[in-house]
Amino acid sequence: MRFNPSLTSRLRIGFLVLFALLLLVSLLGVGRLFQVRVNYEDDISRFFQLELESERLRSAFILEQAAVRPPTGQKLPSQAEINRAAANFSDAVSRARDLTGSDVTLTADLNQLVANENAWRQKVAQPLVKGKIPPPGVESRQTKAVTDSGQKLADATRDARDGSRDHARTETRNTTLLVAAGLAGALLAALILFSGLINSMRAPLGRLVEGARRLAGGDLRTRVQVGGPVEIATLGRAFNEMANSLERDARERDRVEQMKDDFVLTVSHELRTPVTVVKGFAEMLTAQRQSLNPRQYEAAEVIAESSAQLQKMINDLLDLARSDAGKLRIEPHPTEVGPLVQRVGRQMRPHFEERDQTLSVSIQKDLPEIEADADRISQVLANLLTNANKYSPEGADVKLAATRVDDEIEFAVADNGPGLGEEELEHVFDRFWRAQSGETQEVGGTGLGLAIAKSLVDLHGGAISADSSEGEGATFRFVLPIAKDGRPTRTEPASRTKAGAPT
Ligand code: ADP
């Protein structure tokens, strides 16, 4: 099994290793400094004692010299006194030898002193004890040799003491530097450890952020590679589970939507024939008014009107269901704009006259052809004009216009009716949406007309938009691309047309 400690364990291990390293470096440093100090103090006291012993050796030698030169009047020096002085000297030598330790120079200087003192004893002291006067110059030479070697030992001891102090200083400085380097090394190791820890989290976290972005962007197949410390790996697994469930839900939603679309498509289709039959018979009956009494005629008229409404609703539903299923087809051909607009205006005019409204139609001269399904574009225009007619009050002015805007033809239907509020405008193309105002509710409708108009305009590669302020009328515009050489200039709906209408 792969060792993959949790974030807390990693932090704990990291801090523990750092603590152990710092402790080790500090202990080693403090121990070494303590040792240097102790060694220094030992050396200093040893060298002081050795200096003391050097002084004692000098005194012992002076005593020896005094012993071999008796006071005037006495004939020969006292052997006992000489022996005592010699014993003093030997004692001092053996103590000094203990103190020189392993120091080669000091031991050599001490040996030299002892050898010179021995030579002095043989060549000066013994002849004098026997009453012989040593040859001239010998006594002074031997005495000087002993005194000089004593002085040399004292000097060497002082030098050794100074050397020990310098050594202690150098050692202290080196140890301090080593401890500082050790601490810096431990901190560096900790830095590397923590940056490793952060790096081990960075890559999986980055993958999670990227995955979340893709998921939010709608790519439900997004999954992340699970990795990093336990906590982040758990987060990665949870993310993948969430993506799985989102994808499952979306698939289920699509399936239900599909079922609903299929149902609406089938039902609308099945309803169309009987409703057409009912409408046909009702119209036949109203056409034979003379053979019906007034109540029968009235009933036949109601049936004809209601079945016409029903038929329109069924056709709208069919169009929407086909559009959702991608089965709404248009048959675009190069189409002249002027005649198309004039025809729709002509067909709609009686409805405006019925309500004392004026409909003015303006068409820019020499408009190029559009690549469009004339029936479907007429349907869109008729829907916009019907809305203007039914939602505007009696006596209102409605304008229908067609103009060129760059490479597109803009169709606009403007009225001076009640208009729509800012929030209402956001929903005006939603299916089944109708404004809540009393005027709208008084007028019959299904809330499907504009949704179908939008689908049809989109299918043509155009764009539709609405402009209005509450109480100041509404303008509905849609743009269609101009046909070039009999082909449309645009096959895909654009997000925003040059005329500025958002899709
Ligand atoms: P319907 O007219 O059958 O209700 P539509 O989709 O054609 O459905 O219109 C949706 C809603 O938009 C309408 O119910 C109405 O509230 C609002 N509407 C459409 N055209 C206009 C207009 N010219 N003036 C004011 N409101 C309008």
Short mmCIF file of C-alpha atoms and ligand atoms in Angstrom, two decimals:
data_model
loop_
_atom_site.label_atom_id
_atom_site.label_comp_id
_atom_site.label_asym_id
_atom_site.label_seq_id
_atom_site.Cartn_x
_atom_site.Cartn_y
_atom_site.Cartn_z
CA MET A 1 0.00 0.00 0.00
CA ARG A 2 1.25 3.47 -0.92
CA PHE A 3 2.15 5.66 2.06
CA ASN A 4 -0.01 8.77 1.76
CA PRO A 5 -0.24 10.58 5.12
CA SER A 6 -2.95 13.14 5.77
CA LEU A 7 -2.29 16.87 5.73
CA THR A 8 -2.19 17.05 9.54
CA SER A 9 0.19 14.07 9.73
CA ARG A 10 2.42 15.69 7.11
CA LEU A 11 2.47 18.92 9.10
CA ARG A 12 3.18 17.00 12.32
CA ILE A 13 6.03 15.05 10.71
CA GLY A 14 7.38 18.27 9.23
CA PHE A 15 7.37 20.10 12.57
CA LEU A 16 8.83 17.06 14.38
CA VAL A 17 11.73 16.75 11.92
CA LEU A 18 12.37 20.49 12.14
CA PHE A 19 12.24 20.42 15.94
CA ALA A 20 14.60 17.39 16.09
CA LEU A 21 17.07 19.05 13.71
CA LEU A 22 17.06 22.33 15.65
CA LEU A 23 17.43 20.48 18.97
CA LEU A 24 20.32 18.39 17.65
CA VAL A 25 22.17 21.39 16.24
CA SER A 26 21.61 23.41 19.44
CA LEU A 27 22.71 20.54 21.72
CA LEU A 28 25.83 19.84 19.67
CA GLY A 29 26.69 23.55 19.59
CA VAL A 30 26.14 24.15 23.29
CA GLY A 31 28.04 20.94 24.20
CA ARG A 32 30.97 21.91 22.04
CA LEU A 33 31.10 25.45 23.46
CA PHE A 34 31.00 24.06 26.99
CA GLN A 35 33.84 21.65 26.18
CA VAL A 36 35.96 24.45 24.70
CA ARG A 37 35.38 26.52 27.82
CA VAL A 38 36.30 23.68 30.17
CA ASN A 39 39.45 22.84 28.16
CA TYR A 40 40.47 26.47 28.19
CA GLU A 41 40.03 26.81 31.93
CA ASP A 42 41.97 23.57 32.53
CA ASP A 43 44.82 24.71 30.29
CA ILE A 44 44.97 28.17 31.88
CA SER A 45 45.18 26.80 35.42
CA ARG A 46 47.75 24.17 34.33
CA PHE A 47 49.96 26.79 32.71
CA PHE A 48 49.73 29.05 35.77
CA GLN A 49 50.83 26.18 37.96
CA LEU A 50 53.62 25.37 35.53
CA GLU A 51 54.77 28.98 35.69
CA LEU A 52 54.72 28.66 39.47
CA GLU A 53 56.79 25.49 39.26
CA SER A 54 59.27 27.25 36.94
CA GLU A 55 59.68 29.89 39.66
CA ARG A 56 60.14 27.13 42.25
CA LEU A 57 62.78 25.46 40.06
CA ARG A 58 64.60 28.78 39.84
CA SER A 59 64.44 29.19 43.66
CA ALA A 60 65.58 25.56 44.17
CA PHE A 61 68.52 26.17 41.89
CA ILE A 62 69.41 29.36 43.78
CA LEU A 63 69.31 27.31 46.99
CA GLU A 64 71.60 24.70 45.38
CA GLN A 65 74.04 27.48 44.37
CA ALA A 66 73.94 28.86 47.91
CA ALA A 67 74.53 25.40 49.38
CA VAL A 68 77.72 24.82 47.34
CA ARG A 69 79.10 28.21 48.38
CA PRO A 70 79.27 28.07 52.23
CA PRO A 71 79.47 31.30 54.21
CA THR A 72 82.96 32.61 54.78
CA GLY A 73 84.79 30.81 57.49
CA GLN A 74 83.29 27.44 56.76
CA LYS A 75 85.68 25.24 54.79
CA LEU A 76 83.53 22.82 52.82
CA PRO A 77 79.83 23.03 51.78
CA SER A 78 77.39 20.93 53.81
CA GLN A 79 76.47 17.72 51.95
CA ALA A 80 73.13 17.59 53.82
CA GLU A 81 72.22 21.09 52.74
CA ILE A 82 73.18 20.29 49.15
CA ASN A 83 71.05 17.14 49.24
CA ARG A 84 68.03 19.10 50.58
CA ALA A 85 68.37 21.71 47.85
CA ALA A 86 68.73 18.97 45.20
CA ALA A 87 65.63 17.18 46.59
CA ASN A 88 63.69 20.47 46.37
CA PHE A 89 64.74 20.83 42.75
CA SER A 90 63.76 17.19 41.94
CA ASP A 91 60.33 17.64 43.60
CA ALA A 92 59.72 20.76 41.55
CA VAL A 93 60.82 18.87 38.40
CA SER A 94 58.47 15.97 38.99
CA ARG A 95 55.49 18.37 39.63
CA ALA A 96 56.42 20.34 36.51
CA ARG A 97 56.61 17.10 34.51
CA ASP A 98 53.03 16.28 35.54
CA LEU A 99 51.94 19.70 34.33
CA THR A 100 53.70 19.70 30.95
CA GLY A 101 51.51 16.73 29.98
CA SER A 102 51.72 15.90 26.31
CA ASP A 103 53.07 19.31 25.31
CA VAL A 104 56.27 18.48 23.35
CA THR A 105 57.94 21.94 23.60
CA LEU A 106 57.37 22.28 27.32
CA THR A 107 58.60 18.71 27.96
CA ALA A 108 61.72 19.35 25.84
CA ASP A 109 62.40 22.65 27.70
CA LEU A 110 61.95 20.93 31.05
CA ASN A 111 64.28 18.06 30.00
CA GLN A 112 66.81 20.63 28.86
CA LEU A 113 66.63 22.37 32.27
CA VAL A 114 67.04 19.07 34.10
CA ALA A 115 70.01 18.10 31.88
CA ASN A 116 71.66 21.50 32.39
CA GLU A 117 71.10 21.28 36.16
CA ASN A 118 72.66 17.77 36.13
CA ALA A 119 75.65 19.06 34.18
CA TRP A 120 75.99 21.98 36.65
CA ARG A 121 75.89 19.47 39.54
CA GLN A 122 78.62 17.31 38.03
CA LYS A 123 80.87 20.05 36.80
CA VAL A 124 80.41 22.67 39.53
CA ALA A 125 78.68 21.30 42.67
CA GLN A 126 80.54 17.98 43.06
CA PRO A 127 84.05 19.43 42.60
CA LEU A 128 83.19 22.18 45.13
CA VAL A 129 81.92 19.57 47.64
CA LYS A 130 85.23 17.79 47.26
CA GLY A 131 87.01 21.12 47.84
CA LYS A 132 88.09 21.54 44.23
CA ILE A 133 87.54 24.81 42.51
CA PRO A 134 86.15 24.22 39.00
CA PRO A 135 88.20 25.61 36.10
CA PRO A 136 87.64 29.34 35.48
CA GLY A 137 84.57 30.09 33.33
CA VAL A 138 83.01 26.61 33.80
CA GLU A 139 80.93 27.62 36.84
CA SER A 140 79.56 30.76 35.23
CA ARG A 141 78.85 28.92 31.92
CA GLN A 142 77.04 26.02 33.62
CA THR A 143 75.12 28.33 35.93
CA LYS A 144 74.04 30.51 32.97
CA ALA A 145 72.93 27.44 31.02
CA VAL A 146 70.66 26.37 33.93
CA THR A 147 69.29 29.91 34.44
CA ASP A 148 68.66 30.34 30.67
CA SER A 149 66.86 27.02 30.31
CA GLY A 150 64.73 27.93 33.38
CA GLN A 151 63.87 31.23 31.74
CA LYS A 152 63.11 29.42 28.45
CA LEU A 153 60.69 27.07 30.24
CA ALA A 154 58.92 30.05 31.83
CA ASP A 155 58.66 31.83 28.46
CA ALA A 156 57.41 28.69 26.71
CA THR A 157 54.76 28.27 29.45
CA ARG A 158 53.58 31.86 28.90
CA ASP A 159 53.49 31.29 25.14
CA ALA A 160 51.53 28.06 25.64
CA ARG A 161 49.04 29.96 27.82
CA ASP A 162 48.59 32.64 25.15
CA GLY A 163 48.29 29.92 22.51
CA SER A 164 45.61 28.17 24.55
CA ARG A 165 43.63 31.43 24.83
CA ASP A 166 43.88 31.99 21.04
CA HIS A 167 42.90 28.39 20.43
CA ALA A 168 39.86 28.74 22.72
CA ARG A 169 38.83 31.92 20.88
CA THR A 170 39.18 30.29 17.45
CA GLU A 171 37.28 27.20 18.62
CA THR A 172 34.48 29.34 20.08
CA ARG A 173 34.17 31.34 16.87
CA ASN A 174 34.24 28.20 14.69
CA THR A 175 31.67 26.46 16.86
CA THR A 176 29.38 29.51 16.78
CA LEU A 177 29.70 29.66 13.00
CA LEU A 178 29.01 25.91 12.75
CA VAL A 179 25.92 26.22 14.97
CA ALA A 180 24.66 29.16 12.90
CA ALA A 181 25.27 27.17 9.70
CA GLY A 182 23.52 24.16 11.27
CA LEU A 183 20.50 26.27 12.26
CA ALA A 184 20.36 27.84 8.80
CA GLY A 185 20.61 24.32 7.30
CA ALA A 186 17.79 23.09 9.56
CA LEU A 187 15.63 26.07 8.54
CA LEU A 188 16.46 25.42 4.87
CA ALA A 189 15.51 21.77 5.31
CA ALA A 190 12.24 22.91 6.90
CA LEU A 191 11.64 25.27 3.99
CA ILE A 192 12.25 22.49 1.47
CA LEU A 193 9.97 20.20 3.52
CA PHE A 194 7.13 22.73 3.61
CA SER A 195 7.48 23.74 -0.02
CA GLY A 196 7.37 20.01 -0.88
CA LEU A 197 4.19 19.78 1.19
CA ILE A 198 2.66 22.78 -0.57
CA ASN A 199 3.71 21.42 -3.97
CA SER A 200 2.09 18.09 -3.20
CA MET A 201 -1.19 20.00 -2.67
CA ARG A 202 -0.82 22.51 -5.49
CA ALA A 203 -1.19 20.19 -8.48
CA PRO A 204 -4.34 18.37 -7.26
CA LEU A 205 -5.87 21.66 -6.07
CA GLY A 206 -5.14 23.21 -9.47
CA ARG A 207 -6.83 20.22 -11.15
CA LEU A 208 -9.86 20.69 -8.86
CA VAL A 209 -10.13 24.42 -9.65
CA GLU A 210 -9.84 23.71 -13.40
CA GLY A 211 -12.41 20.90 -13.12
CA ALA A 212 -14.83 23.12 -11.16
CA ARG A 213 -14.48 25.79 -13.86
CA ARG A 214 -15.18 23.30 -16.65
CA LEU A 215 -18.13 21.86 -14.73
CA ALA A 216 -19.55 25.36 -14.13
CA GLY A 217 -19.07 25.97 -17.86
CA GLY A 218 -21.44 23.06 -18.51
CA ASP A 219 -19.00 20.25 -19.34
CA LEU A 220 -20.61 17.56 -17.21
CA ARG A 221 -18.14 14.89 -18.34
CA THR A 222 -15.40 16.66 -16.36
CA ARG A 223 -13.61 14.43 -13.86
CA VAL A 224 -10.43 15.16 -11.91
CA GLN A 225 -7.43 12.91 -11.32
CA VAL A 226 -7.54 12.08 -7.61
CA GLY A 227 -4.23 12.67 -5.78
CA GLY A 228 -2.30 14.59 -3.10
CA PRO A 229 -2.75 14.37 0.68
CA VAL A 230 -5.70 12.35 2.02
CA GLU A 231 -7.92 15.41 2.53
CA ILE A 232 -7.41 16.68 -1.02
CA ALA A 233 -7.77 13.18 -2.46
CA THR A 234 -11.10 12.91 -0.57
CA LEU A 235 -12.12 16.28 -2.01
CA GLY A 236 -11.20 15.03 -5.50
CA ARG A 237 -13.29 11.87 -5.02
CA ALA A 238 -16.23 13.96 -3.73
CA PHE A 239 -15.89 16.23 -6.76
CA ASN A 240 -16.02 13.24 -9.12
CA GLU A 241 -19.04 11.83 -7.29
CA MET A 242 -20.77 15.21 -7.58
CA ALA A 243 -19.96 15.36 -11.32
CA ASN A 244 -21.30 11.79 -11.72
CA SER A 245 -24.53 12.68 -10.01
CA LEU A 246 -24.87 15.95 -12.00
CA GLU A 247 -24.33 14.05 -15.25
CA ARG A 248 -26.84 11.40 -14.18
CA ASP A 249 -29.40 14.11 -13.31
CA ALA A 250 -28.80 15.93 -16.58
CA ARG A 251 -29.24 12.70 -18.54
CA GLU A 252 -32.44 12.00 -16.64
CA ARG A 253 -33.66 15.56 -17.25
CA ASP A 254 -32.88 15.24 -20.95
CA ARG A 255 -34.77 11.96 -21.05
CA VAL A 256 -37.82 13.49 -19.33
CA GLU A 257 -37.64 16.55 -21.61
CA GLN A 258 -37.44 14.29 -24.61
CA MET A 259 -40.44 12.31 -23.39
CA LYS A 260 -42.36 15.55 -22.82
CA ASP A 261 -41.45 16.87 -26.28
CA ASP A 262 -42.44 13.58 -27.87
CA PHE A 263 -45.71 13.63 -25.95
CA VAL A 264 -46.56 17.22 -26.95
CA LEU A 265 -45.58 16.47 -30.54
CA THR A 266 -47.74 13.35 -30.70
CA VAL A 267 -50.74 14.85 -28.89
CA SER A 268 -50.68 18.07 -30.96
CA HIS A 269 -50.39 16.03 -34.09
CA GLU A 270 -53.24 13.74 -33.12
CA LEU A 271 -55.45 16.68 -32.06
CA ARG A 272 -54.93 18.59 -35.28
CA THR A 273 -57.13 16.40 -37.48
CA PRO A 274 -60.25 16.26 -35.25
CA VAL A 275 -60.02 20.00 -34.51
CA THR A 276 -59.72 20.76 -38.24
CA VAL A 277 -62.78 18.62 -38.84
CA VAL A 278 -64.76 20.36 -36.07
CA LYS A 279 -63.69 23.78 -37.38
CA GLY A 280 -64.63 22.80 -40.93
CA PHE A 281 -68.11 21.62 -39.95
CA ALA A 282 -68.69 24.67 -37.72
CA GLU A 283 -67.71 27.00 -40.60
CA MET A 284 -69.98 24.98 -42.93
CA LEU A 285 -72.85 25.48 -40.51
CA THR A 286 -72.26 29.25 -40.14
CA ALA A 287 -72.23 29.46 -43.95
CA GLN A 288 -75.82 28.12 -43.96
CA ARG A 289 -77.25 30.79 -41.70
CA GLN A 290 -80.73 30.76 -43.31
CA SER A 291 -81.30 27.08 -42.39
CA LEU A 292 -80.44 27.71 -38.69
CA ASN A 293 -82.46 29.46 -36.02
CA PRO A 294 -80.61 32.33 -34.19
CA ARG A 295 -79.55 30.16 -31.21
CA GLN A 296 -78.19 27.44 -33.50
CA TYR A 297 -76.32 30.04 -35.57
CA GLU A 298 -74.84 31.60 -32.45
CA ALA A 299 -73.69 28.17 -31.19
CA ALA A 300 -72.17 27.31 -34.57
CA GLU A 301 -70.28 30.64 -34.53
CA VAL A 302 -68.92 30.00 -31.03
CA ILE A 303 -67.81 26.50 -32.10
CA ALA A 304 -66.11 27.90 -35.22
CA GLU A 305 -64.28 30.63 -33.23
CA SER A 306 -63.22 28.29 -30.42
CA SER A 307 -62.03 25.59 -32.80
CA ALA A 308 -60.05 28.26 -34.76
CA GLN A 309 -58.37 29.30 -31.47
CA LEU A 310 -57.75 25.67 -30.61
CA GLN A 311 -56.28 25.04 -34.03
CA LYS A 312 -53.94 28.01 -33.68
CA MET A 313 -52.83 26.82 -30.26
CA ILE A 314 -52.23 23.29 -31.54
CA ASN A 315 -50.24 24.63 -34.49
CA ASP A 316 -48.15 26.77 -32.12
CA LEU A 317 -47.53 23.82 -29.83
CA LEU A 318 -46.56 21.67 -32.79
CA ASP A 319 -44.13 24.32 -34.01
CA LEU A 320 -42.52 24.58 -30.57
CA ALA A 321 -42.32 20.83 -30.10
CA ARG A 322 -40.75 20.50 -33.57
CA SER A 323 -38.32 23.32 -32.77
CA ASP A 324 -37.27 21.56 -29.51
CA ALA A 325 -36.83 18.28 -31.34
CA GLY A 326 -34.82 20.04 -34.05
CA LYS A 327 -37.53 19.11 -36.54
CA LEU A 328 -38.82 22.60 -37.28
CA ARG A 329 -37.88 23.08 -40.93
CA ILE A 330 -37.84 26.20 -43.06
CA GLU A 331 -37.53 26.39 -46.82
CA PRO A 332 -35.55 29.54 -47.53
CA HIS A 333 -35.54 31.11 -50.99
CA PRO A 334 -34.36 34.50 -52.19
CA THR A 335 -37.34 36.65 -51.21
CA GLU A 336 -38.20 40.26 -51.99
CA VAL A 337 -38.81 42.21 -48.80
CA GLY A 338 -41.24 44.88 -50.10
CA PRO A 339 -44.00 42.59 -51.43
CA LEU A 340 -43.76 40.34 -48.36
CA VAL A 341 -44.21 43.26 -45.94
CA GLN A 342 -46.99 44.82 -48.06
CA ARG A 343 -48.88 41.50 -48.15
CA VAL A 344 -48.78 41.01 -44.39
CA GLY A 345 -49.83 44.65 -43.87
CA ARG A 346 -52.74 44.18 -46.23
CA GLN A 347 -53.90 41.01 -44.49
CA MET A 348 -53.71 42.58 -41.06
CA ARG A 349 -55.24 45.98 -41.92
CA PRO A 350 -58.91 44.94 -41.30
CA HIS A 351 -58.05 44.03 -37.68
CA PHE A 352 -56.61 47.53 -37.13
CA GLU A 353 -59.58 49.21 -38.77
CA GLU A 354 -61.90 47.20 -36.50
CA ARG A 355 -60.29 48.99 -33.54
CA ASP A 356 -59.89 52.45 -35.13
CA GLN A 357 -56.14 52.00 -35.11
CA THR A 358 -53.84 53.29 -37.84
CA LEU A 359 -51.30 50.98 -39.42
CA SER A 360 -48.61 52.75 -41.43
CA VAL A 361 -46.23 50.64 -43.49
CA SER A 362 -42.85 52.03 -44.62
CA ILE A 363 -40.39 50.12 -46.74
CA GLN A 364 -37.00 51.52 -47.69
CA LYS A 365 -36.46 51.77 -51.43
CA ASP A 366 -34.39 49.21 -53.35
CA LEU A 367 -34.01 46.75 -50.53
CA PRO A 368 -32.01 43.67 -51.50
CA GLU A 369 -33.56 40.20 -51.28
CA ILE A 370 -33.36 38.12 -48.16
CA GLU A 371 -32.87 34.35 -48.04
CA ALA A 372 -36.03 33.39 -46.18
CA ASP A 373 -39.02 31.14 -45.91
CA ALA A 374 -41.65 33.76 -46.89
CA ASP A 375 -44.52 32.01 -45.08
CA ARG A 376 -42.60 31.72 -41.84
CA ILE A 377 -41.38 35.35 -41.93
CA SER A 378 -44.97 36.41 -42.69
CA GLN A 379 -46.01 34.37 -39.65
CA VAL A 380 -43.48 36.26 -37.47
CA LEU A 381 -44.61 39.65 -38.80
CA ALA A 382 -48.28 38.71 -38.39
CA ASN A 383 -47.62 37.69 -34.79
CA LEU A 384 -45.92 41.01 -33.98
CA LEU A 385 -48.72 42.97 -35.68
CA THR A 386 -51.40 40.89 -33.91
CA ASN A 387 -49.79 41.69 -30.56
CA ALA A 388 -49.56 45.42 -31.39
CA ASN A 389 -53.18 45.32 -32.46
CA LYS A 390 -54.58 43.47 -29.46
CA TYR A 391 -52.46 44.97 -26.66
CA SER A 392 -52.70 48.63 -27.85
CA PRO A 393 -55.87 50.58 -27.05
CA GLU A 394 -58.40 51.68 -29.64
CA GLY A 395 -57.17 54.59 -31.79
CA ALA A 396 -53.50 53.61 -31.35
CA ASP A 397 -50.83 54.15 -34.03
CA VAL A 398 -48.85 51.13 -35.21
CA LYS A 399 -45.90 51.32 -37.58
CA LEU A 400 -44.47 48.50 -39.65
CA ALA A 401 -41.08 49.25 -41.23
CA ALA A 402 -38.35 47.46 -43.19
CA THR A 403 -34.92 49.08 -43.55
CA ARG A 404 -31.40 48.05 -44.39
CA VAL A 405 -28.79 48.06 -41.61
CA ASP A 406 -25.36 47.13 -43.01
CA ASP A 407 -25.64 43.57 -44.35
CA GLU A 408 -28.99 42.92 -42.73
CA ILE A 409 -32.62 43.88 -43.19
CA GLU A 410 -34.34 45.12 -40.06
CA PHE A 411 -38.08 44.59 -39.64
CA ALA A 412 -39.70 46.69 -36.91
CA VAL A 413 -43.21 46.78 -35.47
CA ALA A 414 -43.77 49.76 -33.16
CA ASP A 415 -46.91 50.71 -31.26
CA ASN A 416 -47.85 53.37 -28.72
CA GLY A 417 -49.69 50.95 -26.48
CA PRO A 418 -49.08 50.07 -22.80
CA GLY A 419 -45.54 48.78 -23.42
CA LEU A 420 -43.59 46.50 -21.08
CA GLY A 421 -41.55 47.08 -17.93
CA GLU A 422 -37.79 46.32 -17.76
CA GLU A 423 -38.34 43.05 -15.93
CA GLU A 424 -41.15 41.98 -18.27
CA LEU A 425 -38.90 42.55 -21.27
CA GLU A 426 -36.53 39.87 -19.92
CA HIS A 427 -39.27 37.23 -20.21
CA VAL A 428 -41.15 38.39 -23.27
CA PHE A 429 -39.69 35.62 -25.48
CA ASP A 430 -40.19 32.86 -22.85
CA ARG A 431 -42.81 30.29 -23.78
CA PHE A 432 -46.17 30.53 -21.95
CA TRP A 433 -45.14 33.86 -20.43
CA ARG A 434 -47.80 36.60 -20.42
CA ALA A 435 -47.67 40.02 -18.68
CA GLN A 436 -49.65 40.24 -15.45
CA SER A 437 -51.30 43.60 -16.28
CA GLY A 438 -55.08 43.80 -16.45
CA GLU A 439 -55.05 44.91 -20.13
CA THR A 440 -53.07 41.81 -21.15
CA GLN A 441 -55.19 39.44 -19.13
CA GLU A 442 -58.35 40.84 -20.74
CA VAL A 443 -57.00 39.83 -24.14
CA GLY A 444 -56.83 36.14 -25.00
CA GLY A 445 -53.51 34.49 -25.72
CA THR A 446 -51.24 31.56 -24.94
CA GLY A 447 -47.84 33.19 -24.50
CA LEU A 448 -46.42 31.06 -27.33
CA GLY A 449 -46.39 33.49 -30.29
CA LEU A 450 -43.14 35.34 -29.49
CA ALA A 451 -41.35 32.12 -28.48
CA ILE A 452 -42.17 30.66 -31.90
CA ALA A 453 -41.21 33.95 -33.61
CA LYS A 454 -37.81 33.75 -31.91
CA SER A 455 -37.28 30.11 -32.97
CA LEU A 456 -38.15 30.98 -36.56
CA VAL A 457 -35.90 34.06 -36.69
CA ASP A 458 -33.06 32.01 -35.14
CA LEU A 459 -33.57 29.34 -37.76
CA HIS A 460 -33.08 32.00 -40.42
CA GLY A 461 -29.79 33.01 -38.84
CA GLY A 462 -31.26 36.29 -37.62
CA ALA A 463 -31.98 37.86 -34.23
CA ILE A 464 -35.03 39.31 -32.54
CA SER A 465 -35.30 41.87 -29.74
CA ALA A 466 -37.84 43.99 -27.90
CA ASP A 467 -37.57 47.59 -26.78
CA SER A 468 -40.03 49.27 -24.49
CA SER A 469 -40.72 51.49 -21.51
CA GLU A 470 -43.82 50.93 -19.49
CA GLY A 471 -46.70 53.15 -20.71
CA GLU A 472 -44.76 54.35 -23.75
CA GLY A 473 -45.40 51.64 -26.31
CA ALA A 474 -43.25 48.78 -27.51
CA THR A 475 -41.02 48.14 -30.53
CA PHE A 476 -40.20 44.61 -31.67
CA ARG A 477 -37.37 44.27 -34.17
CA PHE A 478 -35.79 41.38 -35.95
CA VAL A 479 -33.00 41.30 -38.45
CA LEU A 480 -32.33 38.84 -41.27
CA PRO A 481 -29.17 38.56 -43.34
CA ILE A 482 -29.23 39.72 -46.94
CA ALA A 483 -29.02 36.93 -49.56
CA LYS A 484 -25.92 37.10 -51.73
CA ASP A 485 -25.93 35.28 -55.06
CA GLY A 486 -28.99 33.43 -53.89
CA ARG A 487 -27.19 32.17 -50.73
CA PRO A 488 -27.64 33.43 -47.19
CA THR A 489 -24.69 35.43 -45.85
CA ARG A 490 -24.91 33.69 -42.50
CA THR A 491 -25.89 30.15 -41.65
CA GLU A 492 -25.37 30.20 -37.87
CA PRO A 493 -27.35 32.50 -35.56
CA ALA A 494 -25.03 35.28 -34.34
CA SER A 495 -24.84 36.21 -30.68
CA ARG A 496 -25.44 39.85 -31.62
CA THR A 497 -26.42 41.26 -34.96
CA LYS A 498 -25.02 44.39 -36.48
CA ALA A 499 -28.33 46.12 -35.84
CA GLY A 500 -27.62 45.42 -32.16
CA ALA A 501 -30.36 42.89 -31.47
CA PRO A 502 -29.20 40.29 -28.94
CA THR A 503 -30.04 36.69 -29.76
P1 ADP B 1 -49.80 35.96 -26.50
O1 ADP B 1 -49.97 37.21 -27.24
O2 ADP B 1 -50.54 34.82 -27.06
O3 ADP B 1 -50.04 36.14 -25.03
P2 ADP B 1 -47.04 36.27 -27.19
O4 ADP B 1 -45.89 35.36 -27.02
O5 ADP B 1 -47.28 36.78 -28.54
O6 ADP B 1 -48.28 35.52 -26.58
O7 ADP B 1 -46.80 37.48 -26.24
C1 ADP B 1 -46.35 37.25 -24.91
C2 ADP B 1 -46.73 38.40 -24.00
O8 ADP B 1 -45.95 39.56 -24.32
C3 ADP B 1 -48.13 38.87 -24.13
O9 ADP B 1 -49.03 38.10 -23.36
C4 ADP B 1 -48.07 40.31 -23.66
O10 ADP B 1 -48.18 40.35 -22.26
C5 ADP B 1 -46.69 40.74 -24.08
N1 ADP B 1 -46.70 41.51 -25.33
C6 ADP B 1 -46.41 41.08 -26.56
N2 ADP B 1 -46.49 42.09 -27.47
C7 ADP B 1 -46.82 43.19 -26.78
C8 ADP B 1 -47.04 44.55 -27.14
N3 ADP B 1 -46.93 44.98 -28.40
N4 ADP B 1 -47.37 45.44 -26.16
C9 ADP B 1 -47.47 45.03 -24.87
N5 ADP B 1 -47.28 43.74 -24.46
C10 ADP B 1 -46.96 42.84 -25.40
#
